[in-house]
Amino acid sequence: MLVPHSNAGLYVPALVATRPVRGAVFVDAVLPPASGSVPVAPTRLAEMLRDRIDPEDGRLPPWTRWWPEESVAELFPDAGSRARVEAEQSRVPFDYLTARVALPDGWDAVSAGYLGFGDTYADEQADARARGWPVRIMPGKHLHMLHDPAGVATEIMTLAAAFR
């Protein structure tokens, strides 16, 4: 069972094609199309971050520094959880954002569901519904699992049970 969050949703097709995957619950995540290829990041995001490239190594700052402080601060329930997340962040090369991910045909035949936190990924939620997948929405921000880990786990298990 895969439970990708955010941009990790892009990599579900490759895992489905190469591993014995029984299902996936996308959690406030990118939902790749059924086939073709997809950009790692929207062009608008890459352009927004272009001026933040470190000229010495070509890398971006950690993702919590990509956005205004007030937007990032509200994602975390407290300073401790933010510090733990930030301690594990890596800096990605800017070229990562301009890459494309190839999608193997048939990957979306795997049983799947979608858990959204609010409407940030409203297009993906609609896409999941159009695919006939169960969709559940929890009020919250993109890192809601830090605010309500038990509630998020319950929702993931409910979705996974719907397609066992």
PDB file of C-alpha atoms in Angstrom, residues 3-117:
ATOM      1  CA  VAL A   3       0.523   6.596   0.800  1.00  0.00           C
ATOM      2  CA  PRO A   4       2.181   9.407  -1.159  1.00  0.00           C
ATOM      3  CA  HIS A   5       1.946  12.999   0.026  1.00  0.00           C
ATOM      4  CA  SER A   6       2.415  16.115  -2.070  1.00  0.00           C
ATOM      5  CA  ASN A   7       4.813  15.738  -4.998  1.00  0.00           C
ATOM      6  CA  ALA A   8       5.488  12.095  -4.062  1.00  0.00           C
ATOM      7  CA  GLY A   9       2.295  11.324  -5.964  1.00  0.00           C
ATOM      8  CA  LEU A  10       4.315  11.727  -9.160  1.00  0.00           C
ATOM      9  CA  TYR A  11       6.288   8.591  -8.397  1.00  0.00           C
ATOM     10  CA  VAL A  12       3.387   6.210  -7.769  1.00  0.00           C
ATOM     11  CA  PRO A  13       3.198   5.120 -11.444  1.00  0.00           C
ATOM     12  CA  ALA A  14       6.829   3.950 -11.467  1.00  0.00           C
ATOM     13  CA  LEU A  15       6.352   2.056  -8.208  1.00  0.00           C
ATOM     14  CA  VAL A  16       3.158   0.418  -9.450  1.00  0.00           C
ATOM     15  CA  ALA A  17       4.973  -0.681 -12.606  1.00  0.00           C
ATOM     16  CA  THR A  18       7.935  -2.209 -10.743  1.00  0.00           C
ATOM     17  CA  ARG A  19       6.592  -3.400  -7.376  1.00  0.00           C
ATOM     18  CA  PRO A  20       3.667  -5.485  -6.136  1.00  0.00           C
ATOM     19  CA  VAL A  21       1.386  -2.602  -5.123  1.00  0.00           C
ATOM     20  CA  ARG A  22      -2.128  -3.428  -3.902  1.00  0.00           C
ATOM     21  CA  GLY A  23      -3.340   0.132  -3.692  1.00  0.00           C
ATOM     22  CA  ALA A  24      -2.532   3.774  -3.090  1.00  0.00           C
ATOM     23  CA  VAL A  25      -4.060   6.524  -1.013  1.00  0.00           C
ATOM     24  CA  PHE A  26      -2.917   9.879  -2.362  1.00  0.00           C
ATOM     25  CA  VAL A  27      -2.741  12.367   0.533  1.00  0.00           C
ATOM     26  CA  ASP A  28      -2.997  16.003  -0.548  1.00  0.00           C
ATOM     27  CA  ALA A  29      -0.861  14.900  -3.463  1.00  0.00           C
ATOM     28  CA  VAL A  30      -0.206  15.372  -7.134  1.00  0.00           C
ATOM     29  CA  LEU A  31      -2.297  12.899  -9.116  1.00  0.00           C
ATOM     30  CA  PRO A  32      -0.541  11.969 -12.353  1.00  0.00           C
ATOM     31  CA  PRO A  33      -2.493  11.408 -15.560  1.00  0.00           C
ATOM     32  CA  ALA A  34      -3.043   7.858 -16.806  1.00  0.00           C
ATOM     33  CA  SER A  35      -0.197   7.975 -19.312  1.00  0.00           C
ATOM     34  CA  GLY A  36       2.406  10.132 -21.000  1.00  0.00           C
ATOM     35  CA  SER A  37       4.692  12.287 -18.911  1.00  0.00           C
ATOM     36  CA  VAL A  38       4.211  15.026 -16.387  1.00  0.00           C
ATOM     37  CA  PRO A  39       6.435  17.897 -15.229  1.00  0.00           C
ATOM     38  CA  VAL A  40       7.873  17.611 -11.735  1.00  0.00           C
ATOM     39  CA  ALA A  41       6.714  21.162 -11.060  1.00  0.00           C
ATOM     40  CA  PRO A  42       4.411  23.596 -12.803  1.00  0.00           C
ATOM     41  CA  THR A  43       6.273  26.116 -14.964  1.00  0.00           C
ATOM     42  CA  ARG A  44       4.935  28.951 -12.796  1.00  0.00           C
ATOM     43  CA  LEU A  45       6.529  27.455  -9.671  1.00  0.00           C
ATOM     44  CA  ALA A  46       9.874  26.905 -11.390  1.00  0.00           C
ATOM     45  CA  GLU A  47       9.897  30.484 -12.644  1.00  0.00           C
ATOM     46  CA  MET A  48       8.992  31.791  -9.187  1.00  0.00           C
ATOM     47  CA  LEU A  49      11.961  29.923  -7.690  1.00  0.00           C
ATOM     48  CA  ARG A  50      14.503  30.692 -10.411  1.00  0.00           C
ATOM     49  CA  ASP A  51      15.900  33.716  -8.547  1.00  0.00           C
ATOM     50  CA  ARG A  52      16.476  31.606  -5.412  1.00  0.00           C
ATOM     51  CA  ILE A  53      19.037  29.298  -7.009  1.00  0.00           C
ATOM     52  CA  ASP A  54      22.339  29.223  -5.134  1.00  0.00           C
ATOM     53  CA  PRO A  55      24.881  30.283  -7.795  1.00  0.00           C
ATOM     54  CA  GLU A  56      27.587  28.121  -6.212  1.00  0.00           C
ATOM     55  CA  ASP A  57      25.808  24.754  -6.407  1.00  0.00           C
ATOM     56  CA  GLY A  58      22.643  25.315  -8.468  1.00  0.00           C
ATOM     57  CA  ARG A  59      20.434  24.162  -5.608  1.00  0.00           C
ATOM     58  CA  LEU A  60      17.330  25.716  -4.142  1.00  0.00           C
ATOM     59  CA  PRO A  61      16.897  26.481  -0.457  1.00  0.00           C
ATOM     60  CA  PRO A  62      14.891  23.952   1.591  1.00  0.00           C
ATOM     61  CA  TRP A  63      11.216  24.031   0.557  1.00  0.00           C
ATOM     62  CA  THR A  64      10.066  25.783   3.739  1.00  0.00           C
ATOM     63  CA  ARG A  65      12.016  28.809   2.485  1.00  0.00           C
ATOM     64  CA  TRP A  66      10.290  28.826  -0.896  1.00  0.00           C
ATOM     65  CA  TRP A  67       7.196  30.515   0.511  1.00  0.00           C
ATOM     66  CA  PRO A  68       6.457  33.560   2.695  1.00  0.00           C
ATOM     67  CA  GLU A  69       7.070  32.874   6.379  1.00  0.00           C
ATOM     68  CA  GLU A  70       3.440  33.460   7.364  1.00  0.00           C
ATOM     69  CA  SER A  71       2.291  30.823   4.864  1.00  0.00           C
ATOM     70  CA  VAL A  72       4.813  28.267   6.088  1.00  0.00           C
ATOM     71  CA  ALA A  73       4.298  28.924   9.806  1.00  0.00           C
ATOM     72  CA  GLU A  74       0.604  28.026   9.657  1.00  0.00           C
ATOM     73  CA  LEU A  75       1.428  24.580   8.254  1.00  0.00           C
ATOM     74  CA  PHE A  76       2.993  23.476  11.548  1.00  0.00           C
ATOM     75  CA  PRO A  77       1.233  22.927  14.875  1.00  0.00           C
ATOM     76  CA  ASP A  78       4.245  24.083  16.876  1.00  0.00           C
ATOM     77  CA  ALA A  79       7.906  25.056  16.709  1.00  0.00           C
ATOM     78  CA  GLY A  80       9.076  21.559  17.624  1.00  0.00           C
ATOM     79  CA  SER A  81       7.336  19.864  14.720  1.00  0.00           C
ATOM     80  CA  ARG A  82       8.632  22.515  12.352  1.00  0.00           C
ATOM     81  CA  ALA A  83      12.187  22.032  13.619  1.00  0.00           C
ATOM     82  CA  ARG A  84      11.937  18.249  13.106  1.00  0.00           C
ATOM     83  CA  VAL A  85      10.675  18.654   9.544  1.00  0.00           C
ATOM     84  CA  GLU A  86      13.235  21.307   8.675  1.00  0.00           C
ATOM     85  CA  ALA A  87      16.074  19.171  10.065  1.00  0.00           C
ATOM     86  CA  GLU A  88      15.247  16.493   7.470  1.00  0.00           C
ATOM     87  CA  GLN A  89      14.856  18.760   4.443  1.00  0.00           C
ATOM     88  CA  SER A  90      17.272  18.524   1.581  1.00  0.00           C
ATOM     89  CA  ARG A  91      18.075  21.121  -1.021  1.00  0.00           C
ATOM     90  CA  VAL A  92      17.135  20.036  -4.518  1.00  0.00           C
ATOM     91  CA  PRO A  93      18.868  21.129  -7.698  1.00  0.00           C
ATOM     92  CA  PHE A  94      16.800  23.619  -9.659  1.00  0.00           C
ATOM     93  CA  ASP A  95      16.966  21.237 -12.642  1.00  0.00           C
ATOM     94  CA  TYR A  96      14.807  18.806 -10.656  1.00  0.00           C
ATOM     95  CA  LEU A  97      11.891  21.226 -11.049  1.00  0.00           C
ATOM     96  CA  THR A  98      12.254  21.329 -14.823  1.00  0.00           C
ATOM     97  CA  ALA A  99      12.418  17.535 -15.272  1.00  0.00           C
ATOM     98  CA  ARG A 100       9.559  15.347 -16.471  1.00  0.00           C
ATOM     99  CA  VAL A 101       8.381  12.010 -15.064  1.00  0.00           C
ATOM    100  CA  ALA A 102       7.436   9.289 -17.555  1.00  0.00           C
ATOM    101  CA  LEU A 103       4.205   7.493 -16.706  1.00  0.00           C
ATOM    102  CA  PRO A 104       3.895   3.820 -17.597  1.00  0.00           C
ATOM    103  CA  ASP A 105       0.648   2.897 -19.319  1.00  0.00           C
ATOM    104  CA  GLY A 106      -1.838   1.125 -17.072  1.00  0.00           C
ATOM    105  CA  TRP A 107      -0.438   2.331 -13.775  1.00  0.00           C
ATOM    106  CA  ASP A 108      -3.809   3.757 -12.740  1.00  0.00           C
ATOM    107  CA  ALA A 109      -5.487   0.343 -12.812  1.00  0.00           C
ATOM    108  CA  VAL A 110      -4.276  -0.022  -9.221  1.00  0.00           C
ATOM    109  CA  SER A 111      -6.970   0.508  -6.603  1.00  0.00           C
ATOM    110  CA  ALA A 112      -6.678   3.998  -5.189  1.00  0.00           C
ATOM    111  CA  GLY A 113      -8.289   6.724  -3.151  1.00  0.00           C
ATOM    112  CA  TYR A 114      -7.624  10.371  -2.406  1.00  0.00           C
ATOM    113  CA  LEU A 115      -7.481  12.261   0.891  1.00  0.00           C
ATOM    114  CA  GLY A 116      -7.411  16.026   0.592  1.00  0.00           C
ATOM    115  CA  PHE A 117      -6.748  18.655   3.225  1.00  0.00           C
TER     116      PHE A 117
END
